[in-house]
Amino acid sequence: MKREHGGASDRSLLDFSSNVNPLGPPASVRLVLDQGAELIAAYPSPDAREFCAAAAEYHGVPPECVLAGNGAADLIYLVTHLFTGSRARVIVPAFTEYEDALEAAGIPVNRGEADVTFLANPTSPEGRLIPPDKILDEPGSIVADESFMNFAGEEHSLASSAARDPRLIVIRSLTKFYAIPGLRLGYLIAPPETIDRLRRLQPPWSVNALALAAGVVALADHEYAGRTRALVPRLRAELAAGLEALGLEPLPSAANFILCRVPDADLLCRELLEFGIATRNCDSFTDIEKNRFVRFAVRTGPDNKRLLDALREIARTCPVNR
């Protein structure tokens, strides 16, 4: 890993740097993990067939259009091997792994004309939704990372289009929405010909049995998904309103995090650590103004209140706005 990511290593901290579902993992997933001893006693399916079928059913696409991976980052690195000898463009600001994966594959990244465009929708760290038709207007091939799309709403997804469009690959993650970052599970959707090419590049047993079993039940847990889509927008709006009341500048977001412009991101993150709160200085994101942006995950109501109370205390002696 070349650059810093979210997720506090100190478990005693209240972690606003890791943007996972505030509900925690679904009960259905916890139940599967309780059977872990049985699941790890045998090899997982080498092609993750049952999980790919579950993801295909979720999106209404053929199973042969789905490929499982060890998280979205794993799939990003895998996909770059399709574009050796090409020129790439990354829509910025962006998650660092696109640029790092392309660099590892020897693919030059530029801001002008390109053969393939990598982007996130919703964007990260902004949480901004890009209209699907605008994405499809990009020339050449398109790799769309929809890791946070579950929070924004499937009506904005290009997953079904990717199953039949040879220019398009859509990457999805279960890490954020289902709060299972430690299991590492994601998948991509593309036409069968693209899936076949990628499968030949991917080692067998790329995803462990625990993750695959958890993914099958998670995708079928519609009650959990419904609760999340009702809860997160409300918590996000309350947190954004609280940040605005303190004079901060939260950007509109369709995801489970809020990006804020601040006078001194490094100082603010250090001050919050004194209150036992970890946040994300966004300096490591590609092409973002340095030391001016902090990202806050959307957490539970009491957690969000603790953050706002800490910011209010900090504001007495340290400027948090403009």
Short mmCIF file of C-alpha atoms in Angstrom, two decimals:
data_model
loop_
_atom_site.label_atom_id
_atom_site.label_comp_id
_atom_site.label_asym_id
_atom_site.label_seq_id
_atom_site.Cartn_x
_atom_site.Cartn_y
_atom_site.Cartn_z
CA MET A 1 0.00 0.00 0.00
CA LYS A 2 1.68 3.19 -1.20
CA ARG A 3 -0.46 5.78 0.58
CA GLU A 4 -2.42 6.07 3.78
CA HIS A 5 -6.02 4.85 3.88
CA GLY A 6 -8.84 5.22 6.36
CA GLY A 7 -9.23 2.97 9.38
CA ALA A 8 -7.69 3.65 12.78
CA SER A 9 -5.24 1.03 14.07
CA ASP A 10 -6.00 2.04 17.67
CA ARG A 11 -9.26 0.29 18.55
CA SER A 12 -9.83 2.61 21.52
CA LEU A 13 -10.48 5.53 19.16
CA LEU A 14 -13.91 6.51 17.86
CA ASP A 15 -13.19 5.96 14.18
CA PHE A 16 -14.64 8.47 11.72
CA SER A 17 -11.89 7.68 9.21
CA SER A 18 -13.35 4.34 8.10
CA ASN A 19 -16.62 4.81 6.27
CA VAL A 20 -18.56 1.59 6.85
CA ASN A 21 -22.25 1.13 7.58
CA PRO A 22 -23.07 2.47 11.09
CA LEU A 23 -25.44 -0.48 11.61
CA GLY A 24 -22.50 -2.89 11.66
CA PRO A 25 -22.60 -6.27 9.87
CA PRO A 26 -26.05 -7.80 9.26
CA ALA A 27 -27.25 -10.40 11.74
CA SER A 28 -27.47 -12.84 8.83
CA VAL A 29 -23.75 -12.41 8.18
CA ARG A 30 -22.88 -12.81 11.88
CA LEU A 31 -24.83 -16.07 11.88
CA VAL A 32 -22.81 -17.39 8.93
CA LEU A 33 -19.54 -16.39 10.58
CA ASP A 34 -20.52 -18.34 13.69
CA GLN A 35 -20.17 -21.43 11.47
CA GLY A 36 -16.62 -20.42 10.56
CA ALA A 37 -14.96 -23.62 11.77
CA GLU A 38 -17.04 -25.66 9.34
CA LEU A 39 -16.52 -23.26 6.45
CA ILE A 40 -12.73 -23.16 6.68
CA ALA A 41 -12.39 -26.94 6.81
CA ALA A 42 -12.85 -27.19 3.03
CA TYR A 43 -11.61 -25.30 -0.01
CA PRO A 44 -13.86 -22.51 -1.28
CA SER A 45 -15.30 -22.73 -4.76
CA PRO A 46 -12.40 -21.85 -7.11
CA ASP A 47 -14.68 -19.67 -9.24
CA ALA A 48 -16.99 -18.45 -6.41
CA ARG A 49 -19.94 -19.79 -8.34
CA GLU A 50 -22.64 -19.49 -5.65
CA PHE A 51 -21.63 -15.96 -4.74
CA CYS A 52 -21.46 -14.87 -8.40
CA ALA A 53 -24.98 -16.27 -8.90
CA ALA A 54 -26.20 -14.27 -5.88
CA ALA A 55 -24.63 -11.06 -7.22
CA ALA A 56 -26.08 -11.74 -10.66
CA GLU A 57 -29.56 -12.18 -9.17
CA TYR A 58 -29.14 -8.96 -7.17
CA HIS A 59 -28.46 -6.99 -10.36
CA GLY A 60 -30.62 -9.00 -12.77
CA VAL A 61 -27.70 -10.00 -14.99
CA PRO A 62 -26.44 -13.43 -16.16
CA PRO A 63 -24.03 -15.18 -13.74
CA GLU A 64 -21.39 -15.39 -16.46
CA CYS A 65 -21.16 -11.59 -16.30
CA VAL A 66 -19.90 -11.58 -12.68
CA LEU A 67 -16.39 -12.13 -11.32
CA ALA A 68 -15.66 -12.24 -7.56
CA GLY A 69 -12.54 -10.71 -6.04
CA ASN A 70 -10.77 -10.17 -2.74
CA GLY A 71 -12.28 -6.69 -2.33
CA ALA A 72 -12.64 -3.84 -4.81
CA ALA A 73 -8.94 -2.90 -4.57
CA ASP A 74 -7.95 -6.42 -5.67
CA LEU A 75 -10.23 -6.11 -8.70
CA ILE A 76 -8.90 -2.66 -9.59
CA TYR A 77 -5.39 -4.09 -9.82
CA LEU A 78 -6.65 -7.09 -11.79
CA VAL A 79 -8.53 -4.96 -14.33
CA THR A 80 -5.48 -2.85 -15.19
CA HIS A 81 -3.89 -5.88 -16.87
CA LEU A 82 -6.52 -5.66 -19.61
CA PHE A 83 -5.13 -2.28 -20.66
CA THR A 84 -1.39 -2.89 -21.01
CA GLY A 85 -0.04 -0.57 -23.68
CA SER A 86 -2.98 1.82 -23.31
CA ARG A 87 -3.22 5.37 -21.97
CA ALA A 88 -5.37 5.88 -18.90
CA ARG A 89 -7.25 8.78 -17.37
CA VAL A 90 -8.50 9.01 -13.78
CA ILE A 91 -11.37 11.36 -12.93
CA VAL A 92 -10.11 13.25 -9.89
CA PRO A 93 -10.06 13.81 -6.99
CA ALA A 94 -10.01 10.08 -6.53
CA PHE A 95 -9.21 7.01 -4.48
CA THR A 96 -5.47 6.47 -4.80
CA GLU A 97 -5.67 2.83 -5.87
CA TYR A 98 -6.63 3.63 -9.47
CA GLU A 99 -3.45 5.57 -10.08
CA ASP A 100 -1.29 3.19 -8.03
CA ALA A 101 -2.65 0.10 -9.83
CA LEU A 102 -2.13 1.68 -13.24
CA GLU A 103 1.41 2.68 -12.30
CA ALA A 104 2.14 -0.88 -11.11
CA ALA A 105 0.92 -2.19 -14.48
CA GLY A 106 3.14 0.26 -16.36
CA ILE A 107 0.19 2.21 -17.76
CA PRO A 108 0.71 5.97 -18.04
CA VAL A 109 -1.94 8.22 -16.50
CA ASN A 110 -2.70 11.62 -18.02
CA ARG A 111 -5.43 14.24 -17.79
CA GLY A 112 -6.04 14.43 -21.54
CA GLU A 113 -6.97 11.87 -24.17
CA ALA A 114 -6.98 8.26 -23.02
CA ASP A 115 -7.97 4.76 -24.08
CA VAL A 116 -9.55 3.93 -20.71
CA THR A 117 -11.08 6.08 -17.98
CA PHE A 118 -11.17 5.07 -14.30
CA LEU A 119 -13.73 6.75 -12.05
CA ALA A 120 -15.80 6.29 -8.91
CA ASN A 121 -19.53 6.82 -8.67
CA PRO A 122 -20.35 8.15 -6.12
CA THR A 123 -16.97 9.84 -6.14
CA SER A 124 -14.54 9.47 -3.28
CA PRO A 125 -13.73 11.46 -1.20
CA GLU A 126 -16.52 13.83 -2.33
CA GLY A 127 -19.54 11.51 -2.38
CA ARG A 128 -20.82 13.18 -5.56
CA LEU A 129 -23.04 11.25 -7.96
CA ILE A 130 -22.13 11.34 -11.65
CA PRO A 131 -25.14 10.90 -14.00
CA PRO A 132 -24.88 7.53 -15.78
CA ASP A 133 -25.31 9.10 -19.23
CA LYS A 134 -22.36 11.41 -18.55
CA ILE A 135 -20.20 8.40 -17.68
CA LEU A 136 -21.21 6.60 -20.86
CA ASP A 137 -20.24 9.68 -22.87
CA GLU A 138 -16.59 9.05 -21.95
CA PRO A 139 -14.58 7.90 -24.99
CA GLY A 140 -12.90 4.50 -25.01
CA SER A 141 -13.20 1.94 -22.23
CA ILE A 142 -14.65 2.82 -18.82
CA VAL A 143 -13.95 1.27 -15.41
CA ALA A 144 -16.58 2.53 -12.96
CA ASP A 145 -16.02 1.82 -9.26
CA GLU A 146 -19.44 1.72 -7.59
CA SER A 147 -18.22 0.76 -4.11
CA PHE A 148 -20.62 3.26 -2.47
CA MET A 149 -23.53 2.91 -4.89
CA ASN A 150 -25.60 0.84 -2.43
CA PHE A 151 -25.91 3.97 -0.27
CA ALA A 152 -26.84 6.23 -3.20
CA GLY A 153 -29.46 3.96 -4.78
CA GLU A 154 -29.29 1.29 -7.48
CA GLU A 155 -31.22 3.46 -9.92
CA HIS A 156 -27.93 5.31 -10.51
CA SER A 157 -25.93 2.14 -11.17
CA LEU A 158 -24.47 1.04 -14.51
CA ALA A 159 -24.22 -2.59 -13.38
CA SER A 160 -26.86 -3.92 -15.76
CA SER A 161 -25.40 -1.92 -18.65
CA ALA A 162 -21.95 -3.39 -17.96
CA ALA A 163 -23.23 -6.91 -18.59
CA ARG A 164 -23.75 -6.09 -22.27
CA ASP A 165 -21.45 -3.15 -23.04
CA PRO A 166 -17.93 -4.25 -24.08
CA ARG A 167 -16.56 -0.79 -23.21
CA LEU A 168 -17.72 -0.91 -19.60
CA ILE A 169 -16.59 -2.66 -16.40
CA VAL A 170 -18.38 -1.95 -13.09
CA ILE A 171 -16.66 -2.79 -9.80
CA ARG A 172 -18.68 -3.30 -6.65
CA SER A 173 -17.72 -3.79 -2.99
CA LEU A 174 -19.55 -5.38 -0.07
CA THR A 175 -17.07 -3.93 2.42
CA LYS A 176 -18.72 -0.55 3.02
CA PHE A 177 -22.45 -1.20 2.84
CA TYR A 178 -22.38 -4.48 4.79
CA ALA A 179 -19.64 -3.35 7.25
CA ILE A 180 -17.32 -6.31 6.58
CA PRO A 181 -13.97 -4.69 5.65
CA GLY A 182 -12.02 -7.48 7.34
CA LEU A 183 -13.50 -10.13 5.06
CA ARG A 184 -12.41 -8.47 1.77
CA LEU A 185 -15.13 -9.15 -0.78
CA GLY A 186 -16.10 -7.49 -4.03
CA TYR A 187 -17.10 -8.35 -7.57
CA LEU A 188 -17.19 -6.84 -11.01
CA ILE A 189 -19.72 -6.95 -13.82
CA ALA A 190 -18.76 -7.03 -17.49
CA PRO A 191 -19.68 -8.95 -20.67
CA PRO A 192 -18.82 -12.68 -20.59
CA GLU A 193 -15.85 -12.22 -22.95
CA THR A 194 -14.28 -9.71 -20.55
CA ILE A 195 -14.99 -11.94 -17.56
CA ASP A 196 -13.28 -14.87 -19.30
CA ARG A 197 -10.16 -12.79 -19.98
CA LEU A 198 -10.02 -11.62 -16.37
CA ARG A 199 -10.60 -15.08 -14.95
CA ARG A 200 -7.56 -16.34 -16.86
CA LEU A 201 -5.50 -13.64 -15.14
CA GLN A 202 -6.87 -14.37 -11.66
CA PRO A 203 -5.50 -17.11 -9.40
CA PRO A 204 -8.02 -19.78 -8.32
CA TRP A 205 -9.41 -19.54 -4.78
CA SER A 206 -8.98 -15.78 -4.80
CA VAL A 207 -11.77 -15.31 -2.25
CA ASN A 208 -11.97 -17.22 1.03
CA ALA A 209 -14.92 -19.40 2.04
CA LEU A 210 -16.01 -17.18 4.94
CA ALA A 211 -16.25 -14.11 2.71
CA LEU A 212 -18.15 -15.96 -0.03
CA ALA A 213 -20.71 -17.41 2.41
CA ALA A 214 -21.18 -14.02 4.06
CA GLY A 215 -21.62 -12.36 0.68
CA VAL A 216 -24.39 -14.73 -0.38
CA VAL A 217 -26.52 -14.03 2.68
CA ALA A 218 -25.69 -10.30 2.72
CA LEU A 219 -26.94 -9.74 -0.83
CA ALA A 220 -30.18 -11.53 0.07
CA ASP A 221 -30.75 -9.50 3.26
CA HIS A 222 -33.23 -6.97 1.91
CA GLU A 223 -34.45 -5.99 5.38
CA TYR A 224 -30.95 -4.84 6.36
CA ALA A 225 -30.55 -2.96 3.07
CA GLY A 226 -33.87 -1.21 3.59
CA ARG A 227 -32.97 -0.15 7.13
CA THR A 228 -29.63 1.19 5.94
CA ARG A 229 -31.16 3.23 3.12
CA ALA A 230 -33.64 4.73 5.55
CA LEU A 231 -31.11 5.45 8.31
CA VAL A 232 -27.94 6.69 6.58
CA PRO A 233 -29.48 9.66 4.68
CA ARG A 234 -31.06 10.90 7.94
CA LEU A 235 -27.82 10.56 9.90
CA ARG A 236 -25.89 12.19 7.05
CA ALA A 237 -28.25 15.16 6.94
CA GLU A 238 -28.08 15.61 10.72
CA LEU A 239 -24.27 15.47 10.70
CA ALA A 240 -24.03 17.89 7.76
CA ALA A 241 -26.36 20.33 9.52
CA GLY A 242 -24.27 20.11 12.69
CA LEU A 243 -21.06 20.75 10.76
CA GLU A 244 -22.62 23.74 8.99
CA ALA A 245 -23.80 25.16 12.33
CA LEU A 246 -20.17 25.15 13.45
CA GLY A 247 -19.18 27.09 10.35
CA LEU A 248 -17.57 24.19 8.52
CA GLU A 249 -18.12 23.63 4.80
CA PRO A 250 -19.53 20.11 4.26
CA LEU A 251 -19.91 19.17 0.60
CA PRO A 252 -23.14 17.50 -0.58
CA SER A 253 -22.83 13.70 -0.48
CA ALA A 254 -24.81 10.71 -1.70
CA ALA A 255 -22.60 8.27 0.23
CA ASN A 256 -21.99 7.45 3.90
CA PHE A 257 -19.35 10.11 4.43
CA ILE A 258 -19.02 13.90 4.27
CA LEU A 259 -16.06 15.84 2.92
CA CYS A 260 -15.33 19.15 4.66
CA ARG A 261 -13.08 22.01 3.65
CA VAL A 262 -11.11 23.31 6.65
CA PRO A 263 -8.29 25.83 7.24
CA ASP A 264 -5.77 23.23 8.47
CA ALA A 265 -6.66 19.55 8.03
CA ASP A 266 -3.59 18.19 9.79
CA LEU A 267 -4.13 20.38 12.84
CA LEU A 268 -7.83 19.54 13.07
CA CYS A 269 -7.17 15.79 12.86
CA ARG A 270 -4.54 16.08 15.59
CA GLU A 271 -6.89 18.09 17.80
CA LEU A 272 -9.65 15.51 17.37
CA LEU A 273 -7.25 12.73 18.36
CA GLU A 274 -6.97 14.47 21.73
CA PHE A 275 -10.70 13.77 22.11
CA GLY A 276 -10.22 10.11 21.13
CA ILE A 277 -11.61 10.62 17.61
CA ALA A 278 -9.89 9.47 14.40
CA THR A 279 -10.73 11.29 11.16
CA ARG A 280 -9.36 11.24 7.61
CA ASN A 281 -6.99 13.91 6.38
CA CYS A 282 -7.60 13.65 2.63
CA ASP A 283 -4.09 14.57 1.50
CA SER A 284 -3.48 11.04 0.19
CA PHE A 285 -6.31 11.25 -2.35
CA THR A 286 -5.19 11.92 -5.91
CA ASP A 287 -5.29 15.59 -6.99
CA ILE A 288 -6.89 17.20 -3.95
CA GLU A 289 -5.74 20.48 -2.40
CA LYS A 290 -3.30 19.62 0.36
CA ASN A 291 -4.12 20.16 4.03
CA ARG A 292 -7.56 21.62 3.29
CA PHE A 293 -9.95 18.66 3.42
CA VAL A 294 -11.11 16.26 6.13
CA ARG A 295 -13.57 13.41 5.56
CA PHE A 296 -15.99 12.28 8.26
CA ALA A 297 -17.75 8.93 8.09
CA VAL A 298 -21.46 8.92 8.93
CA ARG A 299 -21.78 7.04 12.21
CA THR A 300 -24.58 6.55 14.76
CA GLY A 301 -26.42 9.51 16.26
CA PRO A 302 -24.53 9.39 19.60
CA ASP A 303 -21.18 9.04 17.79
CA ASN A 304 -21.96 11.97 15.50
CA LYS A 305 -22.93 14.06 18.52
CA ARG A 306 -19.62 13.24 20.20
CA LEU A 307 -17.78 14.44 17.09
CA LEU A 308 -19.77 17.69 16.93
CA ASP A 309 -19.24 18.30 20.66
CA ALA A 310 -15.49 17.82 20.19
CA LEU A 311 -15.43 20.19 17.23
CA ARG A 312 -17.33 22.75 19.28
CA GLU A 313 -14.70 22.54 22.04
CA ILE A 314 -11.84 22.74 19.55
CA ALA A 315 -13.40 25.82 17.92
CA ARG A 316 -12.97 27.73 21.21
CA THR A 317 -9.20 27.85 20.72
CA CYS A 318 -8.55 26.63 17.17
CA PRO A 319 -10.23 27.84 13.96
CA VAL A 320 -12.19 25.05 12.29
CA ASN A 321 -13.71 27.14 9.49
CA ARG A 322 -12.28 29.26 6.69
#
